[in-house]
JSON list of C-alpha atoms and ligand atoms in Angstrom, two decimals:
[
{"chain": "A", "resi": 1, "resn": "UNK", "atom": "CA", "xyz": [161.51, 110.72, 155.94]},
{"chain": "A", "resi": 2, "resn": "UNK", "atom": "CA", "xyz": [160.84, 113.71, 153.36]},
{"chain": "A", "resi": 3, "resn": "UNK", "atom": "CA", "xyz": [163.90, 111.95, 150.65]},
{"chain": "A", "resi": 4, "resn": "UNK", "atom": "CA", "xyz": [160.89, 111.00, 147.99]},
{"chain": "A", "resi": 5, "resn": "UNK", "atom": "CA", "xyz": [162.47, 108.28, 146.55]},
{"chain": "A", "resi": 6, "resn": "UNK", "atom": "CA", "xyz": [162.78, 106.72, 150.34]},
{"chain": "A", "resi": 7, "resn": "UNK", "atom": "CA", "xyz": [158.90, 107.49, 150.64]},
{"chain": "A", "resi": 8, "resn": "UNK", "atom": "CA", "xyz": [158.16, 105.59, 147.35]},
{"chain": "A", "resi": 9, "resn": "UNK", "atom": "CA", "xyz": [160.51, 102.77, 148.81]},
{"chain": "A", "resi": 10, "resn": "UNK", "atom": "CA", "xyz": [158.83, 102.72, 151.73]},
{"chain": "A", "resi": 11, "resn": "UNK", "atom": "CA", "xyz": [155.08, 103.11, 150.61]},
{"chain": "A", "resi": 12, "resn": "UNK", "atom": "CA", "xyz": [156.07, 99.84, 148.04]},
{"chain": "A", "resi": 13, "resn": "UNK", "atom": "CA", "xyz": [157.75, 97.85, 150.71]},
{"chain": "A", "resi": 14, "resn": "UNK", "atom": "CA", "xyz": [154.48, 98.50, 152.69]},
{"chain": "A", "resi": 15, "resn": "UNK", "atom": "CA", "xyz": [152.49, 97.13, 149.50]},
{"chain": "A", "resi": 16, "resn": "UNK", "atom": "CA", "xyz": [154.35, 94.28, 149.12]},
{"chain": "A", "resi": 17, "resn": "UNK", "atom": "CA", "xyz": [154.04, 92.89, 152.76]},
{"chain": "A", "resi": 18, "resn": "UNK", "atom": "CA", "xyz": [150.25, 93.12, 152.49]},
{"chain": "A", "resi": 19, "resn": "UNK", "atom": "CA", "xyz": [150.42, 90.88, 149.58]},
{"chain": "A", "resi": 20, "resn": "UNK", "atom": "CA", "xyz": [150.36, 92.96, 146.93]},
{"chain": "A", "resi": 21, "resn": "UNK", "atom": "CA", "xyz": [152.65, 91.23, 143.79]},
{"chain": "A", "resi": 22, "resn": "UNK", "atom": "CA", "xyz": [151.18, 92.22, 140.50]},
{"chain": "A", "resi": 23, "resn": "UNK", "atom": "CA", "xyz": [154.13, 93.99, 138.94]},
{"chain": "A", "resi": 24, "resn": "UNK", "atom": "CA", "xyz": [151.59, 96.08, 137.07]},
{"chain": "A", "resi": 25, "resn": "UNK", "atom": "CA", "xyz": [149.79, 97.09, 139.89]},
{"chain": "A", "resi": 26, "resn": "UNK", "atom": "CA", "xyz": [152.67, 97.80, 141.87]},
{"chain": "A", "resi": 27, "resn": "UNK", "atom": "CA", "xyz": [154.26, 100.08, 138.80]},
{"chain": "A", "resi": 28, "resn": "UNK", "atom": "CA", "xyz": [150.68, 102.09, 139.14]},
{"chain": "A", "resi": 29, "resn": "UNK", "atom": "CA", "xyz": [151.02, 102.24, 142.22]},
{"chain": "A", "resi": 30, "resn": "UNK", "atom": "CA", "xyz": [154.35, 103.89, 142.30]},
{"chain": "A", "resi": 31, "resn": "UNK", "atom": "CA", "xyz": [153.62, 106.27, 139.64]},
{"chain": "A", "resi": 32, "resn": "UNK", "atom": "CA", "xyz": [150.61, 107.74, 141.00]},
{"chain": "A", "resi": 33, "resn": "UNK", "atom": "CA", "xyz": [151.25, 109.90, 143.69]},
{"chain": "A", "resi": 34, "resn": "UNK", "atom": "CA", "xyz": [148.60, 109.34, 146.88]},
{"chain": "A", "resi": 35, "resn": "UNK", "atom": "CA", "xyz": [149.64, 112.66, 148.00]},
{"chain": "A", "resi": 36, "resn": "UNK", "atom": "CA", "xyz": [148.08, 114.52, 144.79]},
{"chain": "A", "resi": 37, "resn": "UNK", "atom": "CA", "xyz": [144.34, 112.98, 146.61]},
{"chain": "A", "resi": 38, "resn": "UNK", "atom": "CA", "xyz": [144.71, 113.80, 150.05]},
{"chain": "A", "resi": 39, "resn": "UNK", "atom": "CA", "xyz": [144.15, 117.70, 150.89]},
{"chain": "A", "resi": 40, "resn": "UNK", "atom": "CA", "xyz": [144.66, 119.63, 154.15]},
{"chain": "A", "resi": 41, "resn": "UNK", "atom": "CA", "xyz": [146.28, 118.79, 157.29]},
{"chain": "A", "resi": 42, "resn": "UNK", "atom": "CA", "xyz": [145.92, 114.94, 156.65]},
{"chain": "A", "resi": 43, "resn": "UNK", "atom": "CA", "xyz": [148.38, 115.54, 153.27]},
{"chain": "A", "resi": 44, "resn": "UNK", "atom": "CA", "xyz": [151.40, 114.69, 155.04]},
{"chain": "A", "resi": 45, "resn": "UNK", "atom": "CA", "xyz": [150.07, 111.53, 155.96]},
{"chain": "A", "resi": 46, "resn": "UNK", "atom": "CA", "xyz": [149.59, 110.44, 152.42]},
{"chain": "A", "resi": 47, "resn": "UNK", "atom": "CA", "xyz": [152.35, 107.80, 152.58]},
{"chain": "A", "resi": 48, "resn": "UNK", "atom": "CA", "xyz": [151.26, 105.47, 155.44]},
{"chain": "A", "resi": 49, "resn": "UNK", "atom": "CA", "xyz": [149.13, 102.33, 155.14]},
{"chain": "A", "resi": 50, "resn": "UNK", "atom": "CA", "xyz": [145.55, 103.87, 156.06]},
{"chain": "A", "resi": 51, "resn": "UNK", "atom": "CA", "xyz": [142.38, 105.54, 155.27]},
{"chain": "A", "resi": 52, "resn": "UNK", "atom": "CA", "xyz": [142.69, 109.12, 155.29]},
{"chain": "A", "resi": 53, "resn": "UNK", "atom": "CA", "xyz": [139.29, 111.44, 155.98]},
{"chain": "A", "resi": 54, "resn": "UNK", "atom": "CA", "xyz": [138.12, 112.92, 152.73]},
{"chain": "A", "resi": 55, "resn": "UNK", "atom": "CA", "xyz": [135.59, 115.90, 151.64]},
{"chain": "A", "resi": 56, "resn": "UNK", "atom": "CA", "xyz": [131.80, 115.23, 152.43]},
{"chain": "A", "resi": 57, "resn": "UNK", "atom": "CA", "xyz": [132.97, 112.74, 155.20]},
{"chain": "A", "resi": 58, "resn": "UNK", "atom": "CA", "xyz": [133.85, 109.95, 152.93]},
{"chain": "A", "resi": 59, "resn": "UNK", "atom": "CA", "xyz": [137.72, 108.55, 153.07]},
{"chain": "A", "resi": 60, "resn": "UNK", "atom": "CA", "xyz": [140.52, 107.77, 151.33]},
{"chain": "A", "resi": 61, "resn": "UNK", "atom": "CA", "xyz": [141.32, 104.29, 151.20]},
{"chain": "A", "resi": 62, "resn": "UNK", "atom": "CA", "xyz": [143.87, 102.10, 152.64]},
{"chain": "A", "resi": 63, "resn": "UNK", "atom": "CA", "xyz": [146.65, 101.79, 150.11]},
{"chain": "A", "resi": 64, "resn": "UNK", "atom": "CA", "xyz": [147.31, 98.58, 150.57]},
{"chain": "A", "resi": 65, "resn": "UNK", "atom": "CA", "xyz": [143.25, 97.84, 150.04]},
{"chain": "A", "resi": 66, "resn": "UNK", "atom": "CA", "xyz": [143.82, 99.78, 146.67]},
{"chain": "A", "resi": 67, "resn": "UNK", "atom": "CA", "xyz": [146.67, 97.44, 145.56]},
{"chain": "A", "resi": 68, "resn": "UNK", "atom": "CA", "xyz": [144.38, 93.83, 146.58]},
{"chain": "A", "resi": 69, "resn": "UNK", "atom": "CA", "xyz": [141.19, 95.27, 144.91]},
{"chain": "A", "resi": 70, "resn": "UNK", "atom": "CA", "xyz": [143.45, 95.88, 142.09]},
{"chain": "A", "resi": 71, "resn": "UNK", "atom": "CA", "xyz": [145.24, 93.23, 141.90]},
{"chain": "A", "resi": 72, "resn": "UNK", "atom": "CA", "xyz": [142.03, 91.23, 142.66]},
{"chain": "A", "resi": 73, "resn": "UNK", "atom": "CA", "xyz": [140.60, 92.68, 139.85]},
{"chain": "A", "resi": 74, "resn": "UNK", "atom": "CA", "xyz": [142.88, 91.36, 137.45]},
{"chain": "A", "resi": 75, "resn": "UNK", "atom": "CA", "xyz": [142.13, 94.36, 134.74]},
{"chain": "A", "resi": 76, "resn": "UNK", "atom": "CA", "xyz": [143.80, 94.06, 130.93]},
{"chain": "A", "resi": 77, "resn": "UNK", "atom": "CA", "xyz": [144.82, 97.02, 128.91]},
{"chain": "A", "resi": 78, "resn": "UNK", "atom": "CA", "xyz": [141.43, 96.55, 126.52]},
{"chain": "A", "resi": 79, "resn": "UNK", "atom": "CA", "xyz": [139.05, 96.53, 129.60]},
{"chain": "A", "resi": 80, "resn": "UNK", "atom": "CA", "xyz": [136.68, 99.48, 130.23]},
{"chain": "A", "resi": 81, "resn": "UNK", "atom": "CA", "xyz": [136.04, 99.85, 133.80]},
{"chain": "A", "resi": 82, "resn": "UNK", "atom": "CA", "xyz": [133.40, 100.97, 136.21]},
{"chain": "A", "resi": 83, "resn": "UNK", "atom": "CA", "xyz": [134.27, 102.19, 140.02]},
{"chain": "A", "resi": 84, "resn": "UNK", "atom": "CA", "xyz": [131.29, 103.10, 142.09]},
{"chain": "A", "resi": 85, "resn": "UNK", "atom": "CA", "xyz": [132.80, 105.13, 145.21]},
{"chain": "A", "resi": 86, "resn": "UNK", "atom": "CA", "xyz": [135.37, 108.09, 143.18]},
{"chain": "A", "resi": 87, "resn": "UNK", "atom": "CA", "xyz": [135.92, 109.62, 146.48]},
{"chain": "A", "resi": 88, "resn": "UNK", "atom": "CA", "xyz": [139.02, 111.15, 146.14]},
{"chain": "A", "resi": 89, "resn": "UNK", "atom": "CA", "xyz": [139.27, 109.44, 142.69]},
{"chain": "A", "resi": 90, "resn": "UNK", "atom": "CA", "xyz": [142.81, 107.42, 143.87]},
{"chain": "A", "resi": 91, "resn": "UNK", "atom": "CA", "xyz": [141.84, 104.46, 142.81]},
{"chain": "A", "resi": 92, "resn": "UNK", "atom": "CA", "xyz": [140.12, 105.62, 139.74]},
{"chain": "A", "resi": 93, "resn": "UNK", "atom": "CA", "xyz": [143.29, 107.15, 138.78]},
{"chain": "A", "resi": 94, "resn": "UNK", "atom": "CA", "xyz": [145.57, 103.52, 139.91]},
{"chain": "A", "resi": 95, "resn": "UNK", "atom": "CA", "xyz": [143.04, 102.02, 137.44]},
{"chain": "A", "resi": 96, "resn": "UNK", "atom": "CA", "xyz": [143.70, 104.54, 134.49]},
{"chain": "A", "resi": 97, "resn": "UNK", "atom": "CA", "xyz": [146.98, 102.93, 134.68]},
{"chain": "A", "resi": 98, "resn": "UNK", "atom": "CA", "xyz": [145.80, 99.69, 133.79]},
{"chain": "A", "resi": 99, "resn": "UNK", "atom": "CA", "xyz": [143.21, 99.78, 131.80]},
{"chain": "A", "resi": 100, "resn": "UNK", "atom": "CA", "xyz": [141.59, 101.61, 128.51]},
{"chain": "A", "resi": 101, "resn": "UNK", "atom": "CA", "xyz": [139.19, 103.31, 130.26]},
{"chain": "A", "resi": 102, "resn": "UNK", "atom": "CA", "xyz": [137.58, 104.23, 133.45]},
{"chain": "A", "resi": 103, "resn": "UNK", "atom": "CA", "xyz": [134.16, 105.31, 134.31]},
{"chain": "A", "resi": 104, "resn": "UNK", "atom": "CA", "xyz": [133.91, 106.41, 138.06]},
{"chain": "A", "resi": 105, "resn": "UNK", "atom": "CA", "xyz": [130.54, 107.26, 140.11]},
{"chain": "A", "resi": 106, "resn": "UNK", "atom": "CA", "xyz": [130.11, 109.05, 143.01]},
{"chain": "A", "resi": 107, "resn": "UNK", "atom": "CA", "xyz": [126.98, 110.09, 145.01]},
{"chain": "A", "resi": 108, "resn": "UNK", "atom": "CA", "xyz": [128.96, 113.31, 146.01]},
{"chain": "A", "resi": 109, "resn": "UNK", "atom": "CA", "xyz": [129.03, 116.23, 143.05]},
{"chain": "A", "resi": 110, "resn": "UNK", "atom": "CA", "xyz": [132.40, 118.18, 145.56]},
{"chain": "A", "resi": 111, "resn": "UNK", "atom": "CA", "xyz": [133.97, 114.47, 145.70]},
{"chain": "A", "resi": 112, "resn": "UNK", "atom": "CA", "xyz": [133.83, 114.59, 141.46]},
{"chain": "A", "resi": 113, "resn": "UNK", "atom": "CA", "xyz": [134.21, 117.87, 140.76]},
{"chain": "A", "resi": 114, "resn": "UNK", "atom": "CA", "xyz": [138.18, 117.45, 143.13]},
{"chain": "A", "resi": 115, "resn": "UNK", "atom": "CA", "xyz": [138.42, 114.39, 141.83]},
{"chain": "A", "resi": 116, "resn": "UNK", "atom": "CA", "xyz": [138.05, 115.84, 138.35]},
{"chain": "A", "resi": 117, "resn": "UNK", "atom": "CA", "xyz": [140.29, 118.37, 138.73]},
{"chain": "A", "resi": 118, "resn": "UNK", "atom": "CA", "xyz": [142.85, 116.44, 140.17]},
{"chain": "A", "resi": 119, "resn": "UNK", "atom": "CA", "xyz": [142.66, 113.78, 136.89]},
{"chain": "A", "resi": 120, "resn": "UNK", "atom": "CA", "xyz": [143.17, 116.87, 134.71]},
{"chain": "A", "resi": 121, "resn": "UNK", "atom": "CA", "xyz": [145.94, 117.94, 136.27]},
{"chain": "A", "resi": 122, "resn": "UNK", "atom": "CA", "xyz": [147.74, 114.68, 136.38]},
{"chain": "A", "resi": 123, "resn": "UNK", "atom": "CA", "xyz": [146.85, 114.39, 132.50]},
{"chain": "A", "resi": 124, "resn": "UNK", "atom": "CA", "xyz": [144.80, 111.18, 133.18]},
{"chain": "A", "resi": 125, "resn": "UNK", "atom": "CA", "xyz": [142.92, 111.57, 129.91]},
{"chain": "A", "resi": 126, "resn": "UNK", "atom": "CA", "xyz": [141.11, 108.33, 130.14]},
{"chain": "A", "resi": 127, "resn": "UNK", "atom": "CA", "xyz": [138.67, 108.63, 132.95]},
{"chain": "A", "resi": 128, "resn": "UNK", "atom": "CA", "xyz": [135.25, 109.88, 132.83]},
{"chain": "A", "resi": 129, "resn": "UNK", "atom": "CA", "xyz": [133.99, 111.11, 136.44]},
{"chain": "A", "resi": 130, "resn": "UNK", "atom": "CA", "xyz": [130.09, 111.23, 136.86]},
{"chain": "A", "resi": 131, "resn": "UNK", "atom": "CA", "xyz": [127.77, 112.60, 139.84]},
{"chain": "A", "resi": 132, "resn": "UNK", "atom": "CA", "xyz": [125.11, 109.82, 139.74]},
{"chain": "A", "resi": 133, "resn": "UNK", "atom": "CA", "xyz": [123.69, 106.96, 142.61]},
{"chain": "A", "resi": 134, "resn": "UNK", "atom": "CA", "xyz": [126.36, 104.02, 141.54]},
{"chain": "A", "resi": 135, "resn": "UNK", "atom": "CA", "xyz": [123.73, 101.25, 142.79]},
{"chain": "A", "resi": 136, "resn": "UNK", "atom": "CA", "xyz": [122.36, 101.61, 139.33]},
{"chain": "A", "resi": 137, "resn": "UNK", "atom": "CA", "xyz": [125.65, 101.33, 137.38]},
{"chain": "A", "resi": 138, "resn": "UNK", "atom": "CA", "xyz": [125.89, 103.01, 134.06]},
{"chain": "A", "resi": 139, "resn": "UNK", "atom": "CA", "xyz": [123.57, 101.72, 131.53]},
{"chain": "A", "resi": 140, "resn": "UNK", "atom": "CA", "xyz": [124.56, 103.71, 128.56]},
{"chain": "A", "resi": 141, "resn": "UNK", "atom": "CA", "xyz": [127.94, 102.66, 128.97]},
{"chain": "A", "resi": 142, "resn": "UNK", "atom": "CA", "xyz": [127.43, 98.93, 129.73]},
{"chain": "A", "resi": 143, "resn": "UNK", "atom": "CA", "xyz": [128.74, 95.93, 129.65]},
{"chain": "A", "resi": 144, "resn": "UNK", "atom": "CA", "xyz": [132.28, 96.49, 131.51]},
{"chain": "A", "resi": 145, "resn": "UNK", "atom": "CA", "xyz": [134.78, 94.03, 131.78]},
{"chain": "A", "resi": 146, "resn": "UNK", "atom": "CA", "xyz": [135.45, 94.95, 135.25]},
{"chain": "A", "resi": 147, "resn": "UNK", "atom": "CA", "xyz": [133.75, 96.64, 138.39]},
{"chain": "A", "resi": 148, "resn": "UNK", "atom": "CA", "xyz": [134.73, 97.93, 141.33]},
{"chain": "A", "resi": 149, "resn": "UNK", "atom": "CA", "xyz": [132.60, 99.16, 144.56]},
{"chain": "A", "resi": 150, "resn": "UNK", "atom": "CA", "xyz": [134.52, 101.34, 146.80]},
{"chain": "A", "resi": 151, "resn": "UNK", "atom": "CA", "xyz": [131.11, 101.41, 149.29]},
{"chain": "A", "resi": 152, "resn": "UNK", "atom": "CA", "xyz": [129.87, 98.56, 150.94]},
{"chain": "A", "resi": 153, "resn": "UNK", "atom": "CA", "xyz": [126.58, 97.27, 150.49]},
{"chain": "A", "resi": 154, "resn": "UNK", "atom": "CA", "xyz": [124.36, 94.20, 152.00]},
{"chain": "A", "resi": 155, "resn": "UNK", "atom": "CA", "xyz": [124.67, 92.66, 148.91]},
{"chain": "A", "resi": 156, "resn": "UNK", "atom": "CA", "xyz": [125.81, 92.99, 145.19]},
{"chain": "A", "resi": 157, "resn": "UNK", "atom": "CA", "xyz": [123.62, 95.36, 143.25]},
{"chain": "A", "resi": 158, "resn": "UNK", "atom": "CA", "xyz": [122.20, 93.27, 141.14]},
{"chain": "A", "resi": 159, "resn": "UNK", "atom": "CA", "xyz": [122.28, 96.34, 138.17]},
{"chain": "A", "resi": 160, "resn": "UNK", "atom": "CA", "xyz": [125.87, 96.15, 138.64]},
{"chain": "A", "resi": 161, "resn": "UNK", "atom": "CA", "xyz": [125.73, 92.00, 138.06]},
{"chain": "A", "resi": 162, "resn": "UNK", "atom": "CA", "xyz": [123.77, 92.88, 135.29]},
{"chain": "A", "resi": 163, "resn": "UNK", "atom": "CA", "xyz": [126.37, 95.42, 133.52]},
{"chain": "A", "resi": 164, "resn": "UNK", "atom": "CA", "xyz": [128.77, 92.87, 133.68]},
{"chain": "A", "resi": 165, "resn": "UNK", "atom": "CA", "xyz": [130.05, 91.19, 130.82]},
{"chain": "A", "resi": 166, "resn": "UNK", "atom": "CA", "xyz": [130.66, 87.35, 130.43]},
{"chain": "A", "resi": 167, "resn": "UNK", "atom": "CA", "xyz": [133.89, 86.60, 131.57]},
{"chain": "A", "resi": 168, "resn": "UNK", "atom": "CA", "xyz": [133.95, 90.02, 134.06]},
{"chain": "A", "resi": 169, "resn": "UNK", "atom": "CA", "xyz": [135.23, 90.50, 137.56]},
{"chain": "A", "resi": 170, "resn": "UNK", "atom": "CA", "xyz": [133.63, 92.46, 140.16]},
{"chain": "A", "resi": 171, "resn": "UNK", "atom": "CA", "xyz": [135.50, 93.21, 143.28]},
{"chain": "A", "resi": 172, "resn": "UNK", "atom": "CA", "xyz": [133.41, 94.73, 146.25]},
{"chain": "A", "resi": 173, "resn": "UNK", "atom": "CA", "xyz": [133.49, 94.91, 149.99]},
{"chain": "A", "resi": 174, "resn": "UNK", "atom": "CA", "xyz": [130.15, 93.47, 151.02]},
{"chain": "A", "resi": 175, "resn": "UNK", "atom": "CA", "xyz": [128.43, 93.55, 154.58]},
{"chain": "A", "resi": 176, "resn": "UNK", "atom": "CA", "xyz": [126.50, 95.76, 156.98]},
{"chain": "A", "resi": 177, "resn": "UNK", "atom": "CA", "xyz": [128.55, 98.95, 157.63]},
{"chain": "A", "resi": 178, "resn": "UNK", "atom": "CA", "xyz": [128.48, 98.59, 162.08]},
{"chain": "A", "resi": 179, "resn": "UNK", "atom": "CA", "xyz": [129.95, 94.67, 161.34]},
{"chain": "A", "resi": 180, "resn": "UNK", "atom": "CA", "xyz": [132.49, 92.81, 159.33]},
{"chain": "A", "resi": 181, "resn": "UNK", "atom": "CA", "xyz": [132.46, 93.61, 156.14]},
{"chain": "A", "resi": 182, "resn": "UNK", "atom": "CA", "xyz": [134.46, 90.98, 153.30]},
{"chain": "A", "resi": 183, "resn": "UNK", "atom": "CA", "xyz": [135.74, 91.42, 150.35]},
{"chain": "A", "resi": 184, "resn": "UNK", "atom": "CA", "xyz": [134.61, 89.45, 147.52]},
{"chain": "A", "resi": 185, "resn": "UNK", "atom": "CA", "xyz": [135.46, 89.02, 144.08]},
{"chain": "A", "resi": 186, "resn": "UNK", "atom": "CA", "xyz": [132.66, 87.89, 141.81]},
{"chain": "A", "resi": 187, "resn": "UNK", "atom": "CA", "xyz": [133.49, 86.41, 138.25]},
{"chain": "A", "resi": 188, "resn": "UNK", "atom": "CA", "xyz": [130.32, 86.00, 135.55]},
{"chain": "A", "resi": 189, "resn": "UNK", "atom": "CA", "xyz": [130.56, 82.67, 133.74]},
{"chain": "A", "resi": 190, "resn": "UNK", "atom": "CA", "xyz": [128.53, 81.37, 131.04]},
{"chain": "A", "resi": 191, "resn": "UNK", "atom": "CA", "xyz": [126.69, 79.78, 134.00]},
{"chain": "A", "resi": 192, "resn": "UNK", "atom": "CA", "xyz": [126.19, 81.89, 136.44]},
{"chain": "A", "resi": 193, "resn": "UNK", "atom": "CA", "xyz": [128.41, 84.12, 139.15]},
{"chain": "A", "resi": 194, "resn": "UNK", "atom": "CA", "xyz": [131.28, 82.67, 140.80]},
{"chain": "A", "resi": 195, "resn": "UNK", "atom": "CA", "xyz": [132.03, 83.91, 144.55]},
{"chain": "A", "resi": 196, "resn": "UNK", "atom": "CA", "xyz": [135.49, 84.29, 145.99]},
{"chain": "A", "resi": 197, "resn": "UNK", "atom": "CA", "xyz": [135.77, 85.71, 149.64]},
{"chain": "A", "resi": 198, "resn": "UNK", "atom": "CA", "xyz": [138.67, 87.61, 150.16]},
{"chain": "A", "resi": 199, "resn": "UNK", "atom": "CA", "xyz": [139.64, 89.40, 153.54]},
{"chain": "A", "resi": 200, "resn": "UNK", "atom": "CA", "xyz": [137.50, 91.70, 156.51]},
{"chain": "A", "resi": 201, "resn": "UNK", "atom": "CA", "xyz": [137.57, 94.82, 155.50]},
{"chain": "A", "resi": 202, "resn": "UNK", "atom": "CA", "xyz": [135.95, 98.46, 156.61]},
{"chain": "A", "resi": 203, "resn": "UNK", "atom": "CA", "xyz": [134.27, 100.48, 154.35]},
{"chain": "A", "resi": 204, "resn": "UNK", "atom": "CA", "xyz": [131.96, 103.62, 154.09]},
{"chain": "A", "resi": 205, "resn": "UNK", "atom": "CA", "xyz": [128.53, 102.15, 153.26]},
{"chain": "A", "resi": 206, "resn": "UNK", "atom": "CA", "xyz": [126.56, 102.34, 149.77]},
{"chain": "A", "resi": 207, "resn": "UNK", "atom": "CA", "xyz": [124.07, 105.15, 150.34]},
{"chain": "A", "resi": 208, "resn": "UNK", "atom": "CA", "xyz": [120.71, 105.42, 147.93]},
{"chain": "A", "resi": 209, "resn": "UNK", "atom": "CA", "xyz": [120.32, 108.71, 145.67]},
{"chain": "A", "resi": 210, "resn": "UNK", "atom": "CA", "xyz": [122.47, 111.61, 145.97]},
{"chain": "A", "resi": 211, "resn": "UNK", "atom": "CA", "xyz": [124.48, 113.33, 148.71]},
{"chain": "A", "resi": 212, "resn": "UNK", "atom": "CA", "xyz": [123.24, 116.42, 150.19]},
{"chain": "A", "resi": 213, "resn": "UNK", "atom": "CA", "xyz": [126.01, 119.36, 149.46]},
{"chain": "B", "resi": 301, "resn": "LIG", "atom": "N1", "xyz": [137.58, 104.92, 145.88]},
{"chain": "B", "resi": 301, "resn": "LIG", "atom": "C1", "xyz": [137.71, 106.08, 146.74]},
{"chain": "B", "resi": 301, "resn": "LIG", "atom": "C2", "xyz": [137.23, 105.86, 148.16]},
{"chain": "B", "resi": 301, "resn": "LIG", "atom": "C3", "xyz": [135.78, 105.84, 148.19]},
{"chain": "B", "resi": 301, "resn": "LIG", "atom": "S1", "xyz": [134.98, 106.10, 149.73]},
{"chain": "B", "resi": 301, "resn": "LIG", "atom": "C4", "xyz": [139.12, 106.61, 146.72]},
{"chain": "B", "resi": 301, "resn": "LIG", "atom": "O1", "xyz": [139.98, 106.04, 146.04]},
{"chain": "B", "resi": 301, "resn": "LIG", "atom": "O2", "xyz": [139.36, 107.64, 147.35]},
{"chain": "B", "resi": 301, "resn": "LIG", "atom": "C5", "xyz": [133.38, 105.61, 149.18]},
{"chain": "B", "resi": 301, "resn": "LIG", "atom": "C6", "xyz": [132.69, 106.56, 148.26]},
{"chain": "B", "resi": 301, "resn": "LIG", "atom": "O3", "xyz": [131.49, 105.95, 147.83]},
{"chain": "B", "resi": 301, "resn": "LIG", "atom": "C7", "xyz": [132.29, 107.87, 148.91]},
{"chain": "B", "resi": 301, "resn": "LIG", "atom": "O4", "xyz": [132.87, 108.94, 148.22]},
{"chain": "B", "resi": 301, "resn": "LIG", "atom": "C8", "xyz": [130.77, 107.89, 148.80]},
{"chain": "B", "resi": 301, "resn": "LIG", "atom": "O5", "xyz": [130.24, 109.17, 148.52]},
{"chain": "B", "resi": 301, "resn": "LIG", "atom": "C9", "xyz": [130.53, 106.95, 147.63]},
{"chain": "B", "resi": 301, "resn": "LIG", "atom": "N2", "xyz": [129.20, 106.35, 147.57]},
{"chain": "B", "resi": 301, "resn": "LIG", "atom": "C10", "xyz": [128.46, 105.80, 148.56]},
{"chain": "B", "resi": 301, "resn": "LIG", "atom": "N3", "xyz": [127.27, 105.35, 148.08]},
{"chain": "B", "resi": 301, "resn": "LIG", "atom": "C11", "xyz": [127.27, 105.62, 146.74]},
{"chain": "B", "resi": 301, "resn": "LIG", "atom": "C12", "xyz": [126.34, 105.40, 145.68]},
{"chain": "B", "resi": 301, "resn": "LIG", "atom": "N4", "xyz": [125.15, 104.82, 145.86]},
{"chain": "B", "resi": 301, "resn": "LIG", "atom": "N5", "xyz": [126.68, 105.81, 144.44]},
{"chain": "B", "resi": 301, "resn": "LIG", "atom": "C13", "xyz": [127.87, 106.42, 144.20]},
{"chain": "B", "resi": 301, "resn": "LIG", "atom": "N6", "xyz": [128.79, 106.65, 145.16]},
{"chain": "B", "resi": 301, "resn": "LIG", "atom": "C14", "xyz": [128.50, 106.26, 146.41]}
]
């Protein structure tokens, strides 16, 4: 199975059975190559439907996780984004697809310094990758229209409910990291915060301050 255009069959087919519809996620999808974020002997495995071990012990996620927090996510070509969780900045780039721009966050300066690198050379000119602890969001840059966590944490940070704007989604795997984690997508009304629980899901968990290189 090396034919790429049978991979990228494949890898959508795989997409589409896990529920993931969205022609414009699905487009993203196929045009950004997962193989560009995974490195080393795990590279070959780029086109299957799981996590994939990362730099600095973090991982990759699940494709078909990145398509439903996408698509979840519901993001419009005007929105300016915030991921907390770069990692190997795959989903950052998905969402550079989709929206005007994206501001990713990781704890880990390696995990943004690859993931910066790998942005560059895939001419993805509209994301902006910071080393800073993503539990406190991005204040100079706030409100965003839409947030995603790539970490899961007990609850959501309330600075990230905060740096939301009216009308924003925030889509987050929430939980404690040894049990079942969900994902949820939050929406911020005039009101209040909506809640939406999605599926179980496993994630590395939100970690205070920054990593140790
Ligand atoms: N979205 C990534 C996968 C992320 S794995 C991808 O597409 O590859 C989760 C990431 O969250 C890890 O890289 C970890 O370092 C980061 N992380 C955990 N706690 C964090 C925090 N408080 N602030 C910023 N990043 C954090």
């Amino acid at each position: 199975m090396t034919d790429p255009a049978e991979r990228t069959m494949r890898f959508l087919y795989g997409l589409r059975s896990a529920g993931v519809t969205d022609a414009r996620v699905l487009t993203a999808m196929e045009r950004i190559d997962r193989g560009a974020f995974v490195r080393g002997i795990f590279a070959e495995r780029a086109y299957e439907d799981m996590p994939l071990p990362i730099a600095c012990g973090q991982t990759i996620s699940q494709p078909s996780v990145v398509g439903l927090m996408t698509q979840a996510l519901q993001v419009n070509s005007r929105d300016k984004v915030l991921e907390i969780g770069t990692g190997s900045g795959y989903q950052a780039a998905i969402l550079s697809q989709l929206a005007r721009r994206v501001y990713t966050v990781d704890r880990h300066r390696r995990l943004v310094r690859e993931a910066s690198e790998v942005f560059q050379a895939l001419s993805l000119a509209n994301i902006t990758a910071l080393t800073a602890d993503g539990s406190f969001g991005l204040p100079d840059q706030a409100p965003f229209d839409r947030i995603i966590v790539t970490a899961a944490a007990e609850d959501p940070p309330s600075p990230l409910l905060a740096q939301l704007r009216i009308g924003g989604i925030m889509v987050l795997p929430v939980g404690q990291s040894d049990t079942v984690q969900h994902l949820i997508k939050v929406t911020k009304t005039e009101t209040g915060l909506d809640y939406e629980e999605m599926r179980p899901v496993r994630f590395v968990p939100l970690l205070e301050g920054l990593g140790q290189e």
